[in-house]
Structures are given as structure tokens and as C-alpha cells.
PDB file of C-alpha atoms in Angstrom:
ATOM      1  CA  PHE A   1       7.870 -10.948 -22.984  1.00  0.00           C
ATOM      2  CA  PHE A   2       5.751  -9.952 -20.039  1.00  0.00           C
ATOM      3  CA  PHE A   3       2.022  -9.360 -20.005  1.00  0.00           C
ATOM      4  CA  PHE A   4       0.781  -6.407 -17.805  1.00  0.00           C
ATOM      5  CA  PHE A   5      -2.590  -4.940 -17.199  1.00  0.00           C
ATOM      6  CA  PHE A   6      -4.631  -2.815 -14.854  1.00  0.00           C
ATOM      7  CA  PHE A   7      -8.332  -2.203 -14.418  1.00  0.00           C
ATOM      8  CA  GLN A   8      -9.097   1.238 -16.117  1.00  0.00           C
ATOM      9  CA  ALA A   9     -12.578   2.952 -14.922  1.00  0.00           C
ATOM     10  CA  GLU A  10     -13.971   5.591 -16.806  1.00  0.00           C
ATOM     11  CA  ASP A  11     -12.693   9.043 -16.093  1.00  0.00           C
ATOM     12  CA  GLY A  12     -15.510  10.322 -14.083  1.00  0.00           C
ATOM     13  CA  ILE A  13     -15.651   7.392 -12.197  1.00  0.00           C
ATOM     14  CA  ARG A  14     -12.169   7.094 -11.287  1.00  0.00           C
ATOM     15  CA  ASP A  15     -11.958  10.816 -10.561  1.00  0.00           C
ATOM     16  CA  ALA A  16     -14.530  10.330  -7.915  1.00  0.00           C
ATOM     17  CA  GLN A  17     -12.973   7.384  -6.523  1.00  0.00           C
ATOM     18  CA  GLU A  18      -9.413   9.049  -6.347  1.00  0.00           C
ATOM     19  CA  SER A  19     -11.014  11.920  -4.158  1.00  0.00           C
ATOM     20  CA  ARG A  20     -11.009   9.465  -1.187  1.00  0.00           C
ATOM     21  CA  GLY A  21      -7.436   8.944  -1.046  1.00  0.00           C
ATOM     22  CA  LEU A  22      -4.955  10.408   1.295  1.00  0.00           C
ATOM     23  CA  GLY A  23      -3.138  12.066  -1.803  1.00  0.00           C
ATOM     24  CA  ASP A  24      -6.355  14.159  -3.027  1.00  0.00           C
ATOM     25  CA  VAL A  25      -5.654  17.297  -1.059  1.00  0.00           C
ATOM     26  CA  TYR A  26      -1.997  17.238  -2.595  1.00  0.00           C
ATOM     27  CA  LYS A  27      -3.202  16.569  -6.191  1.00  0.00           C
ATOM     28  CA  ARG A  28      -5.816  19.599  -5.911  1.00  0.00           C
ATOM     29  CA  GLN A  29      -3.018  21.710  -4.344  1.00  0.00           C
ATOM     30  CA  VAL A  30      -0.508  20.862  -7.309  1.00  0.00           C
ATOM     31  CA  SER A  31      -3.018  20.618 -10.113  1.00  0.00           C
ATOM     32  CA  THR A  32      -2.213  24.194 -11.343  1.00  0.00           C
ATOM     33  CA  GLN A  33       1.876  24.008 -10.914  1.00  0.00           C
ATOM     34  CA  SER A  34       4.275  23.034 -13.505  1.00  0.00           C
ATOM     35  CA  THR A  35       5.365  19.502 -13.523  1.00  0.00           C
ATOM     36  CA  GLY A  36       8.752  20.775 -15.391  1.00  0.00           C
ATOM     37  CA  VAL A  37      11.995  19.525 -13.643  1.00  0.00           C
ATOM     38  CA  LEU A  38      15.388  20.500 -13.935  1.00  0.00           C
ATOM     39  CA  ILE A  39      17.594  17.697 -15.504  1.00  0.00           C
ATOM     40  CA  CYS A  40      21.138  18.148 -16.492  1.00  0.00           C
ATOM     41  CA  GLY A  41      20.690  21.989 -16.624  1.00  0.00           C
ATOM     42  CA  SER A  42      17.451  21.969 -18.725  1.00  0.00           C
ATOM     43  CA  MET A  43      13.953  22.157 -18.093  1.00  0.00           C
ATOM     44  CA  THR A  44      12.543  18.654 -18.791  1.00  0.00           C
ATOM     45  CA  ARG A  45       8.878  17.537 -18.611  1.00  0.00           C
ATOM     46  CA  VAL A  46       8.629  14.256 -16.635  1.00  0.00           C
ATOM     47  CA  GLN A  47       5.868  11.814 -17.746  1.00  0.00           C
ATOM     48  CA  PRO A  48       3.176  11.824 -14.969  1.00  0.00           C
ATOM     49  CA  ILE A  49       2.453   8.444 -13.177  1.00  0.00           C
ATOM     50  CA  GLN A  50      -1.099   7.511 -13.570  1.00  0.00           C
ATOM     51  CA  ARG A  51      -1.373   4.983 -10.923  1.00  0.00           C
ATOM     52  CA  ILE A  52       0.607   2.301  -9.331  1.00  0.00           C
ATOM     53  CA  HIS A  53       0.138  -0.611 -11.898  1.00  0.00           C
ATOM     54  CA  HIS A  54       0.715  -3.337  -9.401  1.00  0.00           C
ATOM     55  CA  VAL A  55       2.897  -4.135  -6.489  1.00  0.00           C
ATOM     56  CA  ALA A  56       4.412  -7.591  -6.284  1.00  0.00           C
ATOM     57  CA  TYR A  57       5.528  -9.522  -3.106  1.00  0.00           C
ATOM     58  CA  ARG A  58       6.948 -13.172  -2.880  1.00  0.00           C
ATOM     59  CA  CYS A  59       4.636 -15.763  -1.350  1.00  0.00           C
ATOM     60  CA  VAL A  60       5.328 -19.218   0.075  1.00  0.00           C
ATOM     61  CA  ASP A  61       2.527 -21.123  -1.854  1.00  0.00           C
ATOM     62  CA  ALA A  62       0.628 -19.281  -4.461  1.00  0.00           C
ATOM     63  CA  LYS A  63      -2.735 -21.397  -4.149  1.00  0.00           C
ATOM     64  CA  GLN A  64      -2.679 -21.063  -0.246  1.00  0.00           C
ATOM     65  CA  THR A  65      -2.244 -17.143  -0.819  1.00  0.00           C
ATOM     66  CA  VAL A  66      -5.103 -16.708  -3.200  1.00  0.00           C
ATOM     67  CA  GLU A  67      -7.423 -18.681  -0.826  1.00  0.00           C
ATOM     68  CA  PHE A  68      -6.112 -16.423   1.821  1.00  0.00           C
ATOM     69  CA  TYR A  69      -7.028 -13.020   0.037  1.00  0.00           C
ATOM     70  CA  GLN A  70     -10.389 -14.577  -1.376  1.00  0.00           C
ATOM     71  CA  GLN A  71     -11.551 -15.497   1.766  1.00  0.00           C
ATOM     72  CA  HIS A  72     -10.501 -12.769   4.204  1.00  0.00           C
ATOM     73  CA  LEU A  73     -10.405  -9.826   2.050  1.00  0.00           C
ATOM     74  CA  GLY A  74     -12.809 -10.657  -0.739  1.00  0.00           C
ATOM     75  CA  MET A  75     -10.149 -10.133  -3.566  1.00  0.00           C
ATOM     76  CA  GLY A  76     -10.808 -11.595  -7.010  1.00  0.00           C
ATOM     77  CA  PHE A  77      -8.152 -13.688  -8.542  1.00  0.00           C
ATOM     78  CA  VAL A  78      -7.871 -12.051 -11.877  1.00  0.00           C
ATOM     79  CA  LEU A  79      -4.793 -14.219 -13.427  1.00  0.00           C
ATOM     80  CA  ALA A  80      -1.717 -15.956 -13.382  1.00  0.00           C
ATOM     81  CA  ILE A  81       1.644 -15.913 -15.415  1.00  0.00           C
ATOM     82  CA  ALA A  82       3.885 -18.860 -15.015  1.00  0.00           C
ATOM     83  CA  GLU A  83       7.309 -19.304 -16.881  1.00  0.00           C
ATOM     84  CA  ASN A  84      10.368 -21.531 -16.151  1.00  0.00           C
ATOM     85  CA  GLU A  85      12.853 -18.595 -17.226  1.00  0.00           C
ATOM     86  CA  VAL A  86      12.372 -14.867 -15.950  1.00  0.00           C
ATOM     87  CA  PRO A  87      11.665 -12.684 -19.109  1.00  0.00           C
ATOM     88  CA  SER A  88      13.703  -9.651 -17.714  1.00  0.00           C
ATOM     89  CA  THR A  89      17.000 -11.341 -16.987  1.00  0.00           C
ATOM     90  CA  ARG A  90      16.619 -14.709 -18.646  1.00  0.00           C
ATOM     91  CA  GLU A  91      17.607 -16.641 -15.433  1.00  0.00           C
ATOM     92  CA  PRO A  92      16.235 -20.134 -15.207  1.00  0.00           C
ATOM     93  CA  ASP A  93      13.891 -19.700 -12.186  1.00  0.00           C
ATOM     94  CA  PRO A  94      10.558 -21.449 -12.635  1.00  0.00           C
ATOM     95  CA  TYR A  95       7.775 -19.155 -10.894  1.00  0.00           C
ATOM     96  CA  MET A  96       4.116 -18.698 -10.510  1.00  0.00           C
ATOM     97  CA  HIS A  97       2.806 -15.018 -10.585  1.00  0.00           C
ATOM     98  CA  ILE A  98      -0.673 -14.318  -9.195  1.00  0.00           C
ATOM     99  CA  PHE A  99      -2.568 -11.043  -9.774  1.00  0.00           C
ATOM    100  CA  LEU A 100      -5.323 -10.244  -7.317  1.00  0.00           C
ATOM    101  CA  ASP A 101      -8.001  -7.595  -7.402  1.00  0.00           C
ATOM    102  CA  ALA A 102      -7.532  -5.003  -4.721  1.00  0.00           C
ATOM    103  CA  GLY A 103     -10.353  -2.822  -5.634  1.00  0.00           C
ATOM    104  CA  GLN A 104     -10.601   0.421  -7.748  1.00  0.00           C
ATOM    105  CA  GLY A 105      -8.014  -0.710 -10.281  1.00  0.00           C
ATOM    106  CA  ASN A 106      -5.368  -1.626  -7.579  1.00  0.00           C
ATOM    107  CA  VAL A 107      -3.591  -4.945  -8.393  1.00  0.00           C
ATOM    108  CA  LEU A 108      -1.902  -7.063  -5.637  1.00  0.00           C
ATOM    109  CA  ALA A 109       0.390  -9.667  -7.051  1.00  0.00           C
ATOM    110  CA  PHE A 110       2.663 -12.560  -5.811  1.00  0.00           C
ATOM    111  CA  PHE A 111       5.531 -14.757  -6.883  1.00  0.00           C
ATOM    112  CA  GLU A 112       6.204 -18.469  -5.624  1.00  0.00           C
ATOM    113  CA  LEU A 113       9.768 -19.471  -6.561  1.00  0.00           C
ATOM    114  CA  PRO A 114       9.781 -23.350  -5.423  1.00  0.00           C
ATOM    115  CA  ASN A 115      13.602 -23.270  -6.666  1.00  0.00           C
ATOM    116  CA  SER A 116      14.907 -20.354  -4.454  1.00  0.00           C
ATOM    117  CA  PRO A 117      15.979 -20.316  -0.963  1.00  0.00           C
ATOM    118  CA  ALA A 118      13.102 -20.357   1.740  1.00  0.00           C
ATOM    119  CA  MET A 119      11.646 -16.770   2.170  1.00  0.00           C
ATOM    120  CA  ASP A 120      12.405 -14.756   5.030  1.00  0.00           C
ATOM    121  CA  ARG A 121      11.572 -11.016   6.078  1.00  0.00           C
ATOM    122  CA  ASP A 122      14.064  -8.548   6.389  1.00  0.00           C
ATOM    123  CA  ARG A 123      15.723  -9.195   9.669  1.00  0.00           C
ATOM    124  CA  ALA A 124      17.381  -5.753   9.695  1.00  0.00           C
ATOM    125  CA  THR A 125      13.826  -4.041   9.638  1.00  0.00           C
ATOM    126  CA  PRO A 126      11.483  -4.096  12.507  1.00  0.00           C
ATOM    127  CA  ALA A 127       8.399  -6.425  11.708  1.00  0.00           C
ATOM    128  CA  TRP A 128       5.892  -3.450  11.868  1.00  0.00           C
ATOM    129  CA  VAL A 129       7.559  -1.418   9.223  1.00  0.00           C
ATOM    130  CA  GLN A 130       6.965  -3.061   6.007  1.00  0.00           C
ATOM    131  CA  HIS A 131       3.268  -3.574   5.439  1.00  0.00           C
ATOM    132  CA  ILE A 132       0.291  -3.336   2.795  1.00  0.00           C
ATOM    133  CA  ALA A 133      -2.648  -0.945   3.585  1.00  0.00           C
ATOM    134  CA  PHE A 134      -6.267  -1.571   2.222  1.00  0.00           C
ATOM    135  CA  GLU A 135      -8.828   1.324   2.646  1.00  0.00           C
ATOM    136  CA  LEU A 136     -12.445   0.255   3.832  1.00  0.00           C
ATOM    137  CA  GLY A 137     -15.527   2.326   3.609  1.00  0.00           C
ATOM    138  CA  SER A 138     -16.061   3.360   7.178  1.00  0.00           C
ATOM    139  CA  LEU A 139     -15.157   2.681  10.980  1.00  0.00           C
ATOM    140  CA  GLU A 140     -18.228   0.386  11.139  1.00  0.00           C
ATOM    141  CA  GLU A 141     -16.692  -1.772   8.229  1.00  0.00           C
ATOM    142  CA  LEU A 142     -13.381  -1.691  10.016  1.00  0.00           C
ATOM    143  CA  VAL A 143     -14.921  -2.928  13.319  1.00  0.00           C
ATOM    144  CA  GLY A 144     -16.674  -5.650  11.360  1.00  0.00           C
ATOM    145  CA  ALA A 145     -13.745  -6.609   9.713  1.00  0.00           C
ATOM    146  CA  LYS A 146     -11.871  -7.099  12.910  1.00  0.00           C
ATOM    147  CA  THR A 147     -14.856  -9.315  14.471  1.00  0.00           C
ATOM    148  CA  ARG A 148     -14.862 -11.518  11.282  1.00  0.00           C
ATOM    149  CA  LEU A 149     -10.943 -11.958  10.975  1.00  0.00           C
ATOM    150  CA  GLU A 150     -10.680 -12.758  14.614  1.00  0.00           C
ATOM    151  CA  ALA A 151     -13.539 -15.360  14.458  1.00  0.00           C
ATOM    152  CA  ALA A 152     -11.633 -17.053  11.526  1.00  0.00           C
ATOM    153  CA  GLY A 153      -8.570 -17.378  13.750  1.00  0.00           C
ATOM    154  CA  LEU A 154      -6.552 -14.582  12.875  1.00  0.00           C
ATOM    155  CA  ASP A 155      -4.576 -12.409  15.467  1.00  0.00           C
ATOM    156  CA  VAL A 156      -5.692  -8.727  15.140  1.00  0.00           C
ATOM    157  CA  LEU A 157      -4.246  -5.632  16.495  1.00  0.00           C
ATOM    158  CA  GLY A 158      -6.447  -2.478  16.753  1.00  0.00           C
ATOM    159  CA  PRO A 159      -8.135  -0.354  16.060  1.00  0.00           C
ATOM    160  CA  VAL A 160      -5.177   2.015  16.355  1.00  0.00           C
ATOM    161  CA  ASN A 161      -6.245   5.770  16.049  1.00  0.00           C
ATOM    162  CA  HIS A 162      -3.840   7.628  13.698  1.00  0.00           C
ATOM    163  CA  GLY A 163      -5.530  10.835  14.008  1.00  0.00           C
ATOM    164  CA  ILE A 164      -6.827  10.995  10.471  1.00  0.00           C
ATOM    165  CA  PHE A 165      -7.479   7.194  10.052  1.00  0.00           C
ATOM    166  CA  GLN A 166      -8.011   4.294  12.048  1.00  0.00           C
ATOM    167  CA  SER A 167      -6.355   0.723  11.376  1.00  0.00           C
ATOM    168  CA  ILE A 168      -6.371  -2.861  12.329  1.00  0.00           C
ATOM    169  CA  TYR A 169      -3.198  -4.933  11.791  1.00  0.00           C
ATOM    170  CA  PHE A 170      -2.735  -8.945  10.998  1.00  0.00           C
ATOM    171  CA  PHE A 171      -0.290 -11.139   9.042  1.00  0.00           C
ATOM    172  CA  ASP A 172      -1.061 -13.175   6.022  1.00  0.00           C
ATOM    173  CA  PRO A 173       0.302 -16.618   5.430  1.00  0.00           C
ATOM    174  CA  ASN A 174       3.393 -15.222   4.088  1.00  0.00           C
ATOM    175  CA  GLY A 175       4.218 -13.041   7.072  1.00  0.00           C
ATOM    176  CA  HIS A 176       3.429  -9.885   5.239  1.00  0.00           C
ATOM    177  CA  ARG A 177       1.740  -7.395   7.509  1.00  0.00           C
ATOM    178  CA  LEU A 178      -1.486  -6.230   6.470  1.00  0.00           C
ATOM    179  CA  GLU A 179      -3.504  -3.043   7.355  1.00  0.00           C
ATOM    180  CA  LEU A 180      -7.081  -2.250   6.938  1.00  0.00           C
ATOM    181  CA  VAL A 181      -7.909   1.338   7.355  1.00  0.00           C
ATOM    182  CA  ALA A 182     -11.027   3.531   7.609  1.00  0.00           C
ATOM    183  CA  ASN A 183     -10.308   7.190   6.926  1.00  0.00           C
ATOM    184  CA  THR A 184     -11.871   9.924   9.518  1.00  0.00           C
ATOM    185  CA  ARG A 185      -9.457  12.946   8.506  1.00  0.00           C
ATOM    186  CA  SER A 186     -11.205  16.431   7.315  1.00  0.00           C
ATOM    187  CA  GLU A 187      -9.859  18.596   4.480  1.00  0.00           C
ATOM    188  CA  ALA A 188      -8.286  20.837   6.875  1.00  0.00           C
ATOM    189  CA  GLN A 189      -6.326  18.452   8.617  1.00  0.00           C
ATOM    190  CA  MET A 190      -4.848  17.216   5.216  1.00  0.00           C
ATOM    191  CA  LYS A 191      -4.039  20.765   4.170  1.00  0.00           C
ATOM    192  CA  GLU A 192      -2.318  21.367   7.332  1.00  0.00           C
ATOM    193  CA  LEU A 193      -0.237  18.099   7.174  1.00  0.00           C
ATOM    194  CA  HIS A 194       0.603  18.893   3.557  1.00  0.00           C
ATOM    195  CA  ARG A 195       1.651  22.365   4.700  1.00  0.00           C
ATOM    196  CA  VAL A 196       4.157  20.927   7.404  1.00  0.00           C
ATOM    197  CA  ALA A 197       5.456  18.020   5.540  1.00  0.00           C
ATOM    198  CA  PRO A 198       8.611  19.757   4.161  1.00  0.00           C
ATOM    199  CA  LEU A 199       9.111  21.269   7.444  1.00  0.00           C
ATOM    200  CA  MET A 200       9.028  18.061   9.153  1.00  0.00           C
ATOM    201  CA  LEU A 201      11.251  16.502   6.540  1.00  0.00           C
ATOM    202  CA  GLU A 202      13.852  19.160   6.780  1.00  0.00           C
ATOM    203  CA  GLU A 203      13.967  19.044  10.545  1.00  0.00           C
ATOM    204  CA  TRP A 204      14.319  14.989  10.554  1.00  0.00           C
ATOM    205  CA  SER A 205      17.010  15.026   7.987  1.00  0.00           C
ATOM    206  CA  ARG A 206      19.106  17.380  10.422  1.00  0.00           C
ATOM    207  CA  THR A 207      18.238  15.811  13.763  1.00  0.00           C
ATOM    208  CA  LYS A 208      16.684  12.118  13.040  1.00  0.00           C
ATOM    209  CA  ARG A 209      14.279  12.824  15.916  1.00  0.00           C
ATOM    210  CA  ALA A 210      10.536  12.956  15.479  1.00  0.00           C
ATOM    211  CA  PRO A 211       9.497  16.760  14.643  1.00  0.00           C
ATOM    212  CA  ARG A 212       6.291  17.852  16.748  1.00  0.00           C
ATOM    213  CA  HIS A 213       4.572  19.692  13.785  1.00  0.00           C
ATOM    214  CA  ALA A 214       1.916  16.710  13.522  1.00  0.00           C
ATOM    215  CA  ALA A 215       2.058  15.413  16.985  1.00  0.00           C
ATOM    216  CA  TRP A 216      -1.661  15.928  17.568  1.00  0.00           C
ATOM    217  CA  LEU A 217      -2.113  12.741  15.293  1.00  0.00           C
ATOM    218  CA  HIS A 218      -1.318  10.452  18.131  1.00  0.00           C
ATOM    219  CA  GLN A 219      -2.175  12.602  21.107  1.00  0.00           C
ATOM    220  CA  SER A 220      -6.103  11.649  21.340  1.00  0.00           C
ATOM    221  CA  PRO A 221      -7.068   9.513  24.279  1.00  0.00           C
ATOM    222  CA  SER A 222      -7.691   6.544  22.080  1.00  0.00           C
ATOM    223  CA  ALA A 223      -4.465   6.670  19.985  1.00  0.00           C
ATOM    224  CA  SER A 224      -1.746   4.078  20.561  1.00  0.00           C
ATOM    225  CA  LYS A 225       1.451   2.969  19.307  1.00  0.00           C
ATOM    226  CA  LEU A 226       2.091   1.400  15.966  1.00  0.00           C
TER     227      LEU A 226
END
């Protein structure tokens, strides 16, 4: 067996919370469109995804990881699952699976696997690519978080201006890159980005060079590299 859960807000509260996200403009634009897709020659309705239930990563030490996310990001420790055998594959591989409250129904989870080879990152991928981003409420909170994290001895990059949000970056004890974000985008900016997204993807698929439709995102004086 495997026990899964997520935090369920009341519909009205959840709708208000979801309106903050980057996908809000997209959701409003497609709300009146059909969700049918063509599969094997027939129109089949795909079951809509409600939300990300949880995301799971590996950690070096479960206790250390819980304490880090509690201390530096204020996440609650919700529950733990531990088995000596993997429920899905029946492999004999003891694990500790921890679940943390990342806010607004979002759950961040980790596995400690003491009998597996020492964990390492994907060496074929640059260290800045794979990361977890968490949203804060304002630029003031972002600056305050940077000050607090640096005072705790963490190396923090940023704020970096991405045009529609600003970010700071740092690493957790397991080597996972973390990003804290404060949105600065307007609805007009988001609508334009949504409009050009298919054009950008098509051009990228042909050229493998960055399309310039949204170059304005990093052209402000305070913008900098990833």
C-alpha cells in the first residue's frame, strides 16, 4: 500500500489562492475551451489534473532535511512513511519518506535511502537548471528572506530580476537548488507571454537558439543572468 494526501482548501479560498500563480492567465483563457483530445482516432476527454499532489526528491539525512526546511523556510513537518520494502516494486530497500507543508496545499517530500549508493546530482546537467521555486508575498519579504538566510550562514544569490518576478537562490543540505520568488508581473505581461509561447517553442524546436519574442524579460537595467 501507499498512503497519499494533500491539503484541501475550501473552493472559494483555493480559487483566490490560485489566482496568484503564474498559470492564472492561462487558466482563464482556456476555461471555455474543450478539454477533449484526439487519442487513437477518437475524441477522448482527459481527466483534468487538480494540482500537484506532491513532489519527491532524495535527501542525505531525513532529520537534517526536516530541520533545515523548518528553520529556514518555516515549513511544517506533516508526516513520515517508512518501510523496509518499496510498496510499488517490492524491492528490499529501507527508506524514510518525509512530507513537508510548502503552503497552500503544496507538499514537498524527500526520501532517505541509507542502503543505496551515495546520492549525487545529475552531472550532465548544469547546477542551475534543476531547482525548486517557492513563492513569497512581496519584494519586501524576498529581501528580508535574503538577509535572514545570509545571517544564518547560507550563500544566497540575488535578487535576480526576471521581468515578471524577482528571485533569490541558495542550496539545501542535499545539494538541491532552491529559489524564492516575488511576483512583479502585470496581467498584460502574462497575456503577451502566453500569446507568444507557441511561437517561441516552434522557433526553438527548429533553431535551438533563444527566440526574441520575450527578450524584454531580462533587458531591464537590474536584470542579470540565471
